[in-house]
Coordinates of C-alpha atoms and ligand atoms in Angstrom, one line a residue:
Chain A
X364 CA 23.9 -1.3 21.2
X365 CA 27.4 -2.7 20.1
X366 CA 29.9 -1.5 18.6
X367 CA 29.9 -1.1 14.9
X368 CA 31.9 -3.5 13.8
X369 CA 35.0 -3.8 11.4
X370 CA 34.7 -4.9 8.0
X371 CA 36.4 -7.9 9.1
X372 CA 34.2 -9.1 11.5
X373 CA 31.3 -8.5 9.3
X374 CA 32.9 -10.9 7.0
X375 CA 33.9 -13.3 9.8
X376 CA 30.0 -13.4 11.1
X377 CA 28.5 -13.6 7.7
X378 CA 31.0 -16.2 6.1
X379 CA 30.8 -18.5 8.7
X380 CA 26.8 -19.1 7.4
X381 CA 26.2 -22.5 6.5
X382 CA 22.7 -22.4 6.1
X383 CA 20.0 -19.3 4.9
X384 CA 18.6 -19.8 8.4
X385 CA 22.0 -18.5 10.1
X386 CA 22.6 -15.5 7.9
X387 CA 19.4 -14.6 9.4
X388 CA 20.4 -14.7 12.7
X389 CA 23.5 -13.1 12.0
X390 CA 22.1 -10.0 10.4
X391 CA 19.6 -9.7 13.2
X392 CA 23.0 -9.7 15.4
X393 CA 24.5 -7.1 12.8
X394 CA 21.7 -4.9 13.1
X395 CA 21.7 -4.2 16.7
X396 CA 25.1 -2.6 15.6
X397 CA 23.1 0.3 13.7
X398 CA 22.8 3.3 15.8
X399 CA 19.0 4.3 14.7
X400 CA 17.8 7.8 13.0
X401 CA 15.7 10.2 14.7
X402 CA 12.1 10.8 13.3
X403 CA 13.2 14.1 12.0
X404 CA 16.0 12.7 10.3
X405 CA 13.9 10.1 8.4
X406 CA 13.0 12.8 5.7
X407 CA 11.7 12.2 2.2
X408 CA 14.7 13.5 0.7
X409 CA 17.0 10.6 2.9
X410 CA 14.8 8.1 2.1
X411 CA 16.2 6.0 -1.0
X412 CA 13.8 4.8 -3.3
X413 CA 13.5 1.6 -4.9
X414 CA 13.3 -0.4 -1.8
X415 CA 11.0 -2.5 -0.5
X416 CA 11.1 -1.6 3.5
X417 CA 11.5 2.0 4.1
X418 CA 15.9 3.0 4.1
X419 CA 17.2 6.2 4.9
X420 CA 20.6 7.5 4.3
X421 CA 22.3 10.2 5.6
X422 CA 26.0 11.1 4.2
X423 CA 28.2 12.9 6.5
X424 CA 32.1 14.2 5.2
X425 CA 35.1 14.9 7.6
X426 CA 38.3 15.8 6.4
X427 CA 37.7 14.5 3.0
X428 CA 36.1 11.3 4.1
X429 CA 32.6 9.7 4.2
X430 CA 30.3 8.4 7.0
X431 CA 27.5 6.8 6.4
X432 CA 24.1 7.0 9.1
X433 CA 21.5 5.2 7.7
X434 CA 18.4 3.1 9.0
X435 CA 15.3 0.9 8.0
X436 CA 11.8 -0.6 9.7
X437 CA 12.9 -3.6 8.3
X438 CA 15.6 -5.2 10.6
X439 CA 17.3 -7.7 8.0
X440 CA 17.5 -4.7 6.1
X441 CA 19.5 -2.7 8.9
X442 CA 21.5 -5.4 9.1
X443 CA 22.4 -5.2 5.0
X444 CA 23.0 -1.7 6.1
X445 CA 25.8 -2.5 9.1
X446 CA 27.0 -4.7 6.5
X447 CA 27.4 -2.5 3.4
X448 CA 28.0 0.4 5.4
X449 CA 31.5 -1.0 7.3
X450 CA 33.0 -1.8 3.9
X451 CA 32.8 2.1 3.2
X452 CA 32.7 4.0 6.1
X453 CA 35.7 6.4 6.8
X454 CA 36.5 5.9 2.9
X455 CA 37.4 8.9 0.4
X456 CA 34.9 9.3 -2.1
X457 CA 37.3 8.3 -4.7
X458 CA 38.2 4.9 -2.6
X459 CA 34.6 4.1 -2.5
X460 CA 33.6 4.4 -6.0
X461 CA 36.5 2.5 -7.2
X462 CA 35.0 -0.3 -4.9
X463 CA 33.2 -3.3 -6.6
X464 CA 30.5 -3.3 -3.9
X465 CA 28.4 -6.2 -5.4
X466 CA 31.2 -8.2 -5.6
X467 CA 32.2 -7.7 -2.0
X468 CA 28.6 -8.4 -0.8
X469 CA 28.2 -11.8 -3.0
X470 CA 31.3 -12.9 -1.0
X471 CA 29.4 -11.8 2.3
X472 CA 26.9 -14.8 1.5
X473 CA 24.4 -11.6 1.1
X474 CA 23.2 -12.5 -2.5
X475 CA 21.7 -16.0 -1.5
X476 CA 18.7 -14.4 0.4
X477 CA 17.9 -11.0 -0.9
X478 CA 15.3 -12.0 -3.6
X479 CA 15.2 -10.0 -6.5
X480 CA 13.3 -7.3 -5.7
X481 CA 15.1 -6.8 -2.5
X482 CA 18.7 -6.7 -4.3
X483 CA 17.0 -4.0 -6.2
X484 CA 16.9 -2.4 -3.6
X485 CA 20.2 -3.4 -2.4
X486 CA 21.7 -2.1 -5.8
X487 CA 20.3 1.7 -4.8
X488 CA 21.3 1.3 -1.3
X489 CA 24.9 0.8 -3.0
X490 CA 24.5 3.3 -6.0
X491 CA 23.7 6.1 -3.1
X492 CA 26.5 5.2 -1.2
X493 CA 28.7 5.6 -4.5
X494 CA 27.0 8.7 -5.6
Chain B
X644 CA -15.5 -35.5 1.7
X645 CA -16.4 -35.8 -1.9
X646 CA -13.3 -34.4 -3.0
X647 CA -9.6 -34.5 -2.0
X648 CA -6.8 -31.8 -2.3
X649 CA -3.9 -34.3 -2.8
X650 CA -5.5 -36.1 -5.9
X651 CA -6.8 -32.1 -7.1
X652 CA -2.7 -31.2 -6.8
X653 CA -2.1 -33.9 -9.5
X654 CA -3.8 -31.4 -12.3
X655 CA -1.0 -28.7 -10.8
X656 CA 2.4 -29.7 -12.3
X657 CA 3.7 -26.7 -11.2
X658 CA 3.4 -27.4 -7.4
X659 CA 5.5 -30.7 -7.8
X660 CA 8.6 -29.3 -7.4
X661 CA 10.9 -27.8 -4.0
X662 CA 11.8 -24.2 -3.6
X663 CA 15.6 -24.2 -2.1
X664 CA 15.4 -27.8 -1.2
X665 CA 12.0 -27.5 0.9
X666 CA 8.6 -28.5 -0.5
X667 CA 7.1 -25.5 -2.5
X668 CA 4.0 -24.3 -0.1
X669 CA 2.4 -22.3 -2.6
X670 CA 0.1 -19.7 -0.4
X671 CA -0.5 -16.7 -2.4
X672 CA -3.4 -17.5 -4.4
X673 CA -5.1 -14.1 -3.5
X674 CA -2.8 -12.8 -5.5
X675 CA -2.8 -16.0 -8.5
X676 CA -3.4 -19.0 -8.5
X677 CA -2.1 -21.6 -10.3
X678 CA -3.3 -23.4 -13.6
X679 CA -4.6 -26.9 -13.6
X680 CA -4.0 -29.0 -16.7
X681 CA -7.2 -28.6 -18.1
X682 CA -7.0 -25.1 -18.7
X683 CA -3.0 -26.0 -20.1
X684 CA -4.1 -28.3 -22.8
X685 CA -7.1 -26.1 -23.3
X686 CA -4.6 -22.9 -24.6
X687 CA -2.7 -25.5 -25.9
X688 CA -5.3 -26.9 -28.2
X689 CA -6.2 -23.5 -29.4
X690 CA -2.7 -23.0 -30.8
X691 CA -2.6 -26.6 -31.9
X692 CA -5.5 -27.2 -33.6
X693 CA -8.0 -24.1 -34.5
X694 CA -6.0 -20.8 -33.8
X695 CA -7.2 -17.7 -36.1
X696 CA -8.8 -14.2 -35.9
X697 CA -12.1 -14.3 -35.0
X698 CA -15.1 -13.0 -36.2
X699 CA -13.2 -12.1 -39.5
X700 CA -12.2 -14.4 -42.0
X701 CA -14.5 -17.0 -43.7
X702 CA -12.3 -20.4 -43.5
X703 CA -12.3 -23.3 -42.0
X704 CA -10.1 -22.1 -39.0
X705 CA -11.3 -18.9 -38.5
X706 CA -14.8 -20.5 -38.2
X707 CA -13.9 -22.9 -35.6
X708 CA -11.8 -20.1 -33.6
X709 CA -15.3 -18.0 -33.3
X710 CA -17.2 -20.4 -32.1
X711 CA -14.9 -22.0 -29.4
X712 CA -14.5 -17.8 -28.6
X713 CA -18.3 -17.4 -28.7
X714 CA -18.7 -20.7 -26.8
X715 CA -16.4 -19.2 -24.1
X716 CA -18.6 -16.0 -23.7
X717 CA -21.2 -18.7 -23.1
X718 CA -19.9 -20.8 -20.5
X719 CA -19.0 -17.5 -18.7
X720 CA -21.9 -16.0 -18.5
X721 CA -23.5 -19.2 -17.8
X722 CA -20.7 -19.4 -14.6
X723 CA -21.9 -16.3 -13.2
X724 CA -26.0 -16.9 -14.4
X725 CA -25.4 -13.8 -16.8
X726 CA -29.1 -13.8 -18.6
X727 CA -27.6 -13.3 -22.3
X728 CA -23.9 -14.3 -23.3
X729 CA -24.1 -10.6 -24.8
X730 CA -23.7 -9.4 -21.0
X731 CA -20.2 -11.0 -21.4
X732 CA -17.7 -8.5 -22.1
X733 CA -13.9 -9.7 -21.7
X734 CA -11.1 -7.6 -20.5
X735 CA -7.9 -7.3 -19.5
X736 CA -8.9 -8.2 -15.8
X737 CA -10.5 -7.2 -13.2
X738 CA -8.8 -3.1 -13.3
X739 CA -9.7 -2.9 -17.1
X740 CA -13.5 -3.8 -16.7
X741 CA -13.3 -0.9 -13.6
X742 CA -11.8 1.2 -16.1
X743 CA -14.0 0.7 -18.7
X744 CA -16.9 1.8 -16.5
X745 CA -15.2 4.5 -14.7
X746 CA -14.9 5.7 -18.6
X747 CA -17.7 5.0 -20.1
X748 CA -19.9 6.3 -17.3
X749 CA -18.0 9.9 -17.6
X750 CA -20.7 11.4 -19.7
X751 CA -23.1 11.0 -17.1
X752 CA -21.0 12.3 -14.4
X753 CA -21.9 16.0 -13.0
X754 CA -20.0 18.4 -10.8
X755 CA -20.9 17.9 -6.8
X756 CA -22.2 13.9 -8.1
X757 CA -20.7 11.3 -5.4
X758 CA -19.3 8.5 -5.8
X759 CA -19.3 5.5 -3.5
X760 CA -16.8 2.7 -2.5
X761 CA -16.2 1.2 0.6
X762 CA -13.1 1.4 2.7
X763 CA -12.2 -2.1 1.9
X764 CA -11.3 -1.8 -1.3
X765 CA -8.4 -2.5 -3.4
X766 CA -6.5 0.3 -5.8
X767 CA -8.1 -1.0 -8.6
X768 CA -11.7 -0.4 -7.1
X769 CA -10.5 3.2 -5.8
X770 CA -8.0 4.8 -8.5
X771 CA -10.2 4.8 -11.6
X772 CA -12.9 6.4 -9.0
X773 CA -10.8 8.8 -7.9
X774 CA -9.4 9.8 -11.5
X775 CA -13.0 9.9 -12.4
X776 CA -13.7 12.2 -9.9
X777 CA -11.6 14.3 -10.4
X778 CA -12.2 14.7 -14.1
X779 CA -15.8 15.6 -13.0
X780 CA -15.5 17.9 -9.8
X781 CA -17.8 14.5 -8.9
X782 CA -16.7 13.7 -5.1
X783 CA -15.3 10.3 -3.9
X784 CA -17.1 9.2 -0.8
X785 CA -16.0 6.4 1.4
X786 CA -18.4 4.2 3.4
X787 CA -16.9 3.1 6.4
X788 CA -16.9 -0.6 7.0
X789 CA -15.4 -2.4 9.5
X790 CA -12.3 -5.0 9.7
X791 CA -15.0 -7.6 10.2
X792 CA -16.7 -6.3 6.8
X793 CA -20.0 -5.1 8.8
X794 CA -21.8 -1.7 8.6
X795 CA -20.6 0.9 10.9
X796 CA -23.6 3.0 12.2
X797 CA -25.4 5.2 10.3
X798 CA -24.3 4.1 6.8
X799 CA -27.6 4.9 5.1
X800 CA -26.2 9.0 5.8
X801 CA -23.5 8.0 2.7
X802 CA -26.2 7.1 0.2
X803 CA -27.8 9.9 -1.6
X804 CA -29.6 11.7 -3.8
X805 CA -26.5 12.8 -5.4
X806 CA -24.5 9.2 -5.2
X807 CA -24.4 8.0 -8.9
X808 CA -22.2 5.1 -9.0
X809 CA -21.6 2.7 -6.0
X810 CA -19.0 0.5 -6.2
X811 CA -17.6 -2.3 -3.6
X812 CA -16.0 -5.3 -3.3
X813 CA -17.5 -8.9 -2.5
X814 CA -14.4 -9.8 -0.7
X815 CA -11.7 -8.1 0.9
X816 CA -7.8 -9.0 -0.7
X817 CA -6.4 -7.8 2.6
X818 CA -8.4 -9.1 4.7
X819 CA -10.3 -11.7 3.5
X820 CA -13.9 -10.2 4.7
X821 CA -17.3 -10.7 2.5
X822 CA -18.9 -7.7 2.8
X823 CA -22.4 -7.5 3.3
X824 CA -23.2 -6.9 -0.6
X825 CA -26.8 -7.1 -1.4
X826 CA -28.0 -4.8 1.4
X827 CA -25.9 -2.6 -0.1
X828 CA -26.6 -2.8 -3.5
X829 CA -30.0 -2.4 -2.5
X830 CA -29.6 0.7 -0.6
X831 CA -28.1 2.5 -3.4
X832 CA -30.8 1.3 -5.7
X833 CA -33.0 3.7 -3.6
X834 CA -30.8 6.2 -4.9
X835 CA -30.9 4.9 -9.1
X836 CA -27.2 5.1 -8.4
X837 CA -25.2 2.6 -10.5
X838 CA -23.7 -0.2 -9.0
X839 CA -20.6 -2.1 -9.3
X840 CA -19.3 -5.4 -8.2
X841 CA -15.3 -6.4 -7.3
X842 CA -15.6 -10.1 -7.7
X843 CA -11.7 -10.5 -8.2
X844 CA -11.7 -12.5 -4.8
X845 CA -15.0 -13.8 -4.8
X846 CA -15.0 -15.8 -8.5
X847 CA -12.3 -18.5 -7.3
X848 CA -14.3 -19.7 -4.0
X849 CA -17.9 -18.4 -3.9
X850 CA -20.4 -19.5 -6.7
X851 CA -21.6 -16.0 -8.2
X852 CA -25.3 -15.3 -9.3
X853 CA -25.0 -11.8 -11.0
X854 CA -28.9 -11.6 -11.2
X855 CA -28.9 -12.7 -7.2
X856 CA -26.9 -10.0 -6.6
X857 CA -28.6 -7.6 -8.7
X858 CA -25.5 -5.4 -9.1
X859 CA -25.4 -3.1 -12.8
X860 CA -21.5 -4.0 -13.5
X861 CA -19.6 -7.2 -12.2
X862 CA -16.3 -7.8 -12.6
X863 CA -13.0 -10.3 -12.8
X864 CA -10.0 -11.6 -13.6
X865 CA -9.4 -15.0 -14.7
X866 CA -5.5 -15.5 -13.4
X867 CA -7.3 -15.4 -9.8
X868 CA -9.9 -18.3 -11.0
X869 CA -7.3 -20.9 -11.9
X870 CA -7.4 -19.2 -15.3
X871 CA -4.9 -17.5 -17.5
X872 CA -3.4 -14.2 -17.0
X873 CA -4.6 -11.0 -19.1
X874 CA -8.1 -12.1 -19.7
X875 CA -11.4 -10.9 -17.3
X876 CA -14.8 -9.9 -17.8
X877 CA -16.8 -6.8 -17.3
X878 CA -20.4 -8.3 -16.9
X879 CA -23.1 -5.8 -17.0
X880 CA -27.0 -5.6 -17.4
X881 CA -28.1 -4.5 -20.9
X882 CA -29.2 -1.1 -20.2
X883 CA -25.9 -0.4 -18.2
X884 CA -23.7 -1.3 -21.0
X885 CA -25.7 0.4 -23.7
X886 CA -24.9 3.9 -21.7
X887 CA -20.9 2.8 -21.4
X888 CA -19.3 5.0 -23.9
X889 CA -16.3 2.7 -25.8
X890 CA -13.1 3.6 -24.3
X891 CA -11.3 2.4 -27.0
X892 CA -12.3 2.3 -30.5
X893 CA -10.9 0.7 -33.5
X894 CA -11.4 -2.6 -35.4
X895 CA -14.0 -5.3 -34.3
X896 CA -15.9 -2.5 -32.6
X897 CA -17.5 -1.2 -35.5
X898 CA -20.3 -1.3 -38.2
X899 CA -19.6 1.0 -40.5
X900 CA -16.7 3.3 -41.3
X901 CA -16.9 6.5 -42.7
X902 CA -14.3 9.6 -42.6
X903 CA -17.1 12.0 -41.3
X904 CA -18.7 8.9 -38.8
X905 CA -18.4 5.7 -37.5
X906 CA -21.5 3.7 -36.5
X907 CA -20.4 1.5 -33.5
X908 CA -21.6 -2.7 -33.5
X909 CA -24.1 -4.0 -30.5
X910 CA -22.8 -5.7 -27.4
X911 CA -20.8 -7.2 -26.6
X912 CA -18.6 -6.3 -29.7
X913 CA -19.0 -2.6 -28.9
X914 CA -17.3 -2.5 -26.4
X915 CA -14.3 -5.0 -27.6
X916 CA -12.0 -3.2 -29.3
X917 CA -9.1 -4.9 -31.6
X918 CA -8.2 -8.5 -32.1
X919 CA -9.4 -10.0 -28.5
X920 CA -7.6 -12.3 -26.2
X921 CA -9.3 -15.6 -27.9
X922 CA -6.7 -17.9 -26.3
X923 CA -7.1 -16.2 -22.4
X924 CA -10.9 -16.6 -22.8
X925 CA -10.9 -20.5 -23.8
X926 CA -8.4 -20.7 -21.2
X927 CA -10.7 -18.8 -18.9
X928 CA -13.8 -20.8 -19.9
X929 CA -11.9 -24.0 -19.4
X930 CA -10.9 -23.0 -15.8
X931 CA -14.6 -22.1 -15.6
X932 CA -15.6 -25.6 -16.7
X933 CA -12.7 -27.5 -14.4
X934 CA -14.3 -25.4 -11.7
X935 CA -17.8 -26.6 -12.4
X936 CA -16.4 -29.8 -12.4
X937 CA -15.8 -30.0 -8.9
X938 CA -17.6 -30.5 -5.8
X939 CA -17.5 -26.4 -5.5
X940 CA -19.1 -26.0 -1.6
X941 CA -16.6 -28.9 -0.7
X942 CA -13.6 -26.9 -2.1
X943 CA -15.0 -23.6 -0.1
X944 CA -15.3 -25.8 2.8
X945 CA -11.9 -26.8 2.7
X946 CA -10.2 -23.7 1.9
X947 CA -12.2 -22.1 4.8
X948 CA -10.5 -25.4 7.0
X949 CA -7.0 -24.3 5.8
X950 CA -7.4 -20.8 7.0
X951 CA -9.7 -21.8 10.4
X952 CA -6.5 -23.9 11.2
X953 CA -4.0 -21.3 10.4
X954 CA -6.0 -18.7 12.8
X955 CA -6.7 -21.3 15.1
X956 CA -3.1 -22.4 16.1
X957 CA -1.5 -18.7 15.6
X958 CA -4.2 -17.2 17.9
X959 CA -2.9 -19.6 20.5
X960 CA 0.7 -18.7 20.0
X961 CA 0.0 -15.1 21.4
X962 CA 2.1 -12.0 20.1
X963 CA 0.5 -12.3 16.4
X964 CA -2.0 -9.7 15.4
X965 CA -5.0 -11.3 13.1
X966 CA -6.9 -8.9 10.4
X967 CA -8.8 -11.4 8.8
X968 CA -11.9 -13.4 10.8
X969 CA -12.4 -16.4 12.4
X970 CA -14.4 -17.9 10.3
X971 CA -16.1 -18.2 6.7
X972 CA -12.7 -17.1 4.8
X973 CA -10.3 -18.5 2.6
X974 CA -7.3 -16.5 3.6
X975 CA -5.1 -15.7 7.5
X976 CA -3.3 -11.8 7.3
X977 CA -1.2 -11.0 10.6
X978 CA 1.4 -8.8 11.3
X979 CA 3.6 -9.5 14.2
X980 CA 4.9 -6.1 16.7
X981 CA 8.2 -5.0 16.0
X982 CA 9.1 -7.5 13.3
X983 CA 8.7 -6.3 9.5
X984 CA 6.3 -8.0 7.5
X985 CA 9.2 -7.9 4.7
X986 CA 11.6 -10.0 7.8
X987 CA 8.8 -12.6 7.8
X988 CA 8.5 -12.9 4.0
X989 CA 12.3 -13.0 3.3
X990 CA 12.4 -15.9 6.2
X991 CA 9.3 -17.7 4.8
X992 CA 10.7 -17.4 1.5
X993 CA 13.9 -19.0 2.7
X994 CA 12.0 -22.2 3.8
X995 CA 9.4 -22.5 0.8
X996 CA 6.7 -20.7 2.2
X997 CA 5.2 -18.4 -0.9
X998 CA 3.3 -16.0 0.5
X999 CA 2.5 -12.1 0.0
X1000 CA 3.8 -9.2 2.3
X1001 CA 3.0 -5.4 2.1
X1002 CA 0.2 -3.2 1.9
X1003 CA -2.3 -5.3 -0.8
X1004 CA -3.2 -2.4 -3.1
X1005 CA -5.2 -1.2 -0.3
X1006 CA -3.0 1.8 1.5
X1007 CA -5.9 3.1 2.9
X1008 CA -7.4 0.2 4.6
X1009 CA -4.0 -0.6 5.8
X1010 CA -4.0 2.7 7.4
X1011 CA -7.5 2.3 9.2
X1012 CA -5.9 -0.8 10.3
X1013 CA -2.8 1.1 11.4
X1014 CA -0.6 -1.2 10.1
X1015 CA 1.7 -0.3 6.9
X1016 CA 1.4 -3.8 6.0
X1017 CA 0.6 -7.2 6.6
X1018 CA 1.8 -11.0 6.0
X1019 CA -1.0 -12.9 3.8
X1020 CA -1.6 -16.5 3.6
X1021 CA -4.3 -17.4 0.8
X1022 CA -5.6 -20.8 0.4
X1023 CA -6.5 -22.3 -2.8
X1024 CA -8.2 -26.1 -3.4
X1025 CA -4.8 -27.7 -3.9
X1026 CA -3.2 -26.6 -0.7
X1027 CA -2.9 -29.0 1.8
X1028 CA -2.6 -29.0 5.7
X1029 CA 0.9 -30.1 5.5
X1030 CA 1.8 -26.9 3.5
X1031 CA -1.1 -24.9 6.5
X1032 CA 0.6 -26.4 9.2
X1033 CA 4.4 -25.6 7.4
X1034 CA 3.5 -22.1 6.9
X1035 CA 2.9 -22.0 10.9
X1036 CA 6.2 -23.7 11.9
X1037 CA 8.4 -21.5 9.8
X1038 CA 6.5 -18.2 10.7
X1039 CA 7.0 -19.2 14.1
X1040 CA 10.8 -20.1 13.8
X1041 CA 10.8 -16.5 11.7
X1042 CA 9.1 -15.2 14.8
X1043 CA 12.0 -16.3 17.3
X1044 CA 15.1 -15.3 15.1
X1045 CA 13.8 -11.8 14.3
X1046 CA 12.2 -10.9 17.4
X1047 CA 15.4 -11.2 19.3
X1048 CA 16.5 -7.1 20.2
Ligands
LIG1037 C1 -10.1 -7.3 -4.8 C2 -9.3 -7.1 -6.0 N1 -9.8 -6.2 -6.9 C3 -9.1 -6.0 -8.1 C4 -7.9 -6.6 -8.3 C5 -7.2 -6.3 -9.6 O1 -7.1 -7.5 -10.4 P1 -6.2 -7.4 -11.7 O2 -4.8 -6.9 -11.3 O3 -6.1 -8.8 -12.1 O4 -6.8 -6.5 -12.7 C6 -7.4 -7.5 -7.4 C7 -6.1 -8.2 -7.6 O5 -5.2 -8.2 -6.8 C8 -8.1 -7.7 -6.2 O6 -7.6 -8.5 -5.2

């Protein structure tokens, strides 16, 4: 596993895209960044509905700020997850609401692949983190 | 060959265009297929030129409606050798004709009763069931076939003298299986249980003989025939449909109206509730007729090619796990270890490649399989080998970029 990486590099990696065929690759790279959930983590209650593949998200708060642990069977979704989840980790609540998140992930290239049904998906992965 | 799939594709505007720049390989006909001109101008001409109520008013238009509606009743039953246009009852699809028999045969239904289906079916042949079940204290029993469609041993112990309604599938939508049908059927006529058909993946590719098969209840929808969404039939034997109780009532349905009782029409209007779907059954019956048109085993025979290659060069490949056969199918559904069904989609998708990805409707059969889900590629008569062999290069490219860890 590597290092979960900066918001910065996610955007470097992503950007750089020039085709659909390379965001894929990069999100495969992205998602070996995810540090995986145990089984007995992967509860009904974490999982988030309204996805296609199964997502689970666990919310963690230190000293007023939010971590985010989350995973998926599906592994362009766990790279979504690296993705969404370094623009909000170590955030205050307040920070991360006042976030435009789907703004921030059109600019990632993200928007171009994730077919409809997907970014539904997507948008409850990002409501949860908001919540 | 008598016909060709690249002239067929002509009557198909829809497949003459690209999908993100790459040409539109349109592989989920198990799921709809497309509409061929024929049956276009058809609905068109309805609207154009003769649209009214039927059955009702007692004009010009109205006249000419009825009869190209009636005339549609008649070329379906005639597409399935129905003995009398009155066995012809249209539907929604496919799940309304299952529900109408799951409700109408309610009355009949005891506590302890069984009911049948087979472990291949799709949610629409195994919810109403269920429902019905439990509305009954009837029990739902499951004969176990296998991923190849055969018996396992000892089916004859899940027939009996308590099994009132057996219902199965021709062919399997996950899968792609024919199941061995009339030995069934004709086991649980032993038992005077009632029978019913799934044809929704048989009517597109196999010619249907409803008296052949000898089932009570057959049933369809037309979006999976090259016909129009929201149109199907229920097809059943006279003395089955005369013990359906209506499931809906209202207009159309009726003979005469009273506050204190209504006295119901004959079939098939008894069981046709409300202003029908006049435009989806002309549309139907002309995807019926474009059908008959064509050189149908050549068609089978070509689908079956599409999907004999797919298997063929995948099996080769190694690493790819196959649920449907061989041979003598239409569709290819695979799942590959460690990479999500969803991953392949999304990358297929990317390139073109329209094809289906999940469970099917059939969680349980997915389960026996021990799979959550698997990647389908269904073949209609327009498809070509180009778009075959285009749905194995990209899978395989999907293959290589996702399975790196
Ligand atoms: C085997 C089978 N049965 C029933 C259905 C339900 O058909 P519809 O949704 O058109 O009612 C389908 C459709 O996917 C099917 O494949």
């Amino acid at each position: 596993m590597t290092d979960f990486p900066t918001p910065h590099t996610v955007k470097q990696q992503l950007q750089a895209c020039r085709s659909k065929e390379e965001t894929f690759k990069a999100l495969v790279t992205l998602s070996k960044a995810l540090p995986r959930l145990s089984g007995e983590e992967k509860t009904e209650d974490n999982k988030i509905k309204g996805c296609e593949s199964a997502v689970w998200l666990i919310v963690e708060e230190d000293a007023g700020r939010r971590y985010f642990r989350a995973d998926s069977d599906a592994k362009l979704m766990r790279g979504v997850l690296v993705a969404v989840i370094s623009l909000v980790t170590g955030k205050t609540q307040q920070a991360i609401q006042e976030k435009d998140l789907k703004a921030e992930l059109a600019e990632l290239n993200l928007s171009s692949y994730l077919t409809s049904s997907r970014s539904n998906g997507v948008l409850a992965i990002l409501q949860a983190l908001q919540a | 060959m008598a016909f060709d799939s690249y002239t067929l594709r002509n009557q198909f505007p829809i497949l003459q265009q690209t999908a993100y720049g790459y040409p539109l390989a349109y592989l989920d006909n198990a799921a709809t297929t497309q509409k061929p001109l024929f049956v276009l101008d058809a609905i068109q001409d309805y609207y154009r030129s003769f649209n009214a109520n039927v059955h009702r008013g007692a004009h010009f238009l109205s006249d000419r409606a009825t009869n190209h509606f009636e005339q549609a009743r008649e070329r379906l039953a005639h597409f399935i050798n129905a003995p009398k246009n009155s066995h012809v009852i249209w539907s929604k699809g496919a799940t309304e004709a299952i529900n109408m028999v799951a409700y109408g045969l309610e009355h009949l239904l005891q506590k302890d009763d069984e009911i049948l289906i087979t472990s291949l079916e799709h949610h629409a042949n195994l919810v109403p069931w269920q429902q019905l079940a439990f509305r009954t204290g009837a029990r739902l029993r499951v004969l176990p076939l296998t991923s190849n469609g055969e018996w396992e041993n000892e089916y004859q112990k899940y027939f009996t003298d308590r099994t009132r309604i057996f219902a199965a599938t021709q062919v399997s939508n996950a899968i792609g299986v024919s199941t061995p049908l009339k030995t069934m059927i004709a086991e649980a006529q032993k038992y005077h249980a009632f029978t019913l058909v799934d044809g929704a993946q048989a009517v597109a590719h196999y010619p249907v003989d409803v008296q052949d098969i000898d089932c009570d209840f057959y049933v369809f929808s037309g979006h999976k025939m090259y016909g129009p969404t929201g149109i199907g039939v229920l097809y059943g034997k006279s003395q089955a449909l005369e013990v359906l109780i209506p499931y809906q009532t209202g207009g159309e349905m009726v003979r005469h109206v009273a506050y204190q009782a209504t006295e119901f029409n004959l079939l098939p209007y008894r069981l046709e509730a409300g202003t029908p779907h006049i435009e989806g059954a002309i549309g139907l019956a002309a995807a019926c007729e474009f059908l008959t048109q064509q050189d149908r085993p050549a068609l089978l025979a070509w689908e079956q090619k599409l999907a004999n290659h797919v298997y063929t060069r995948l099996i080769k490949e190694g690493g790819i796990e196959l649920y449907s056969p061989e041979k003598n199918t239409t569709l290819v559904s695979l799942s590959v270890p460690n990479i999500h069904t969803i991953d392949l989609n999304a990358y297929l998708d990317s390139k073109g490649v329209a094809v289906r990805a999940g469970s099917h409707c059939a969680h349980p059969l997915m389960a026996q399989l021990g799979v959550s889900g698997t990647l389908r590629a269904s073949f209609a008569c327009y498809n070509t080998l180009e778009e075959a062999d285009q749905f194995c290069d990209v899978l395989l490219e999907a293959i290589e970029i996702l399975g790196d860890d």
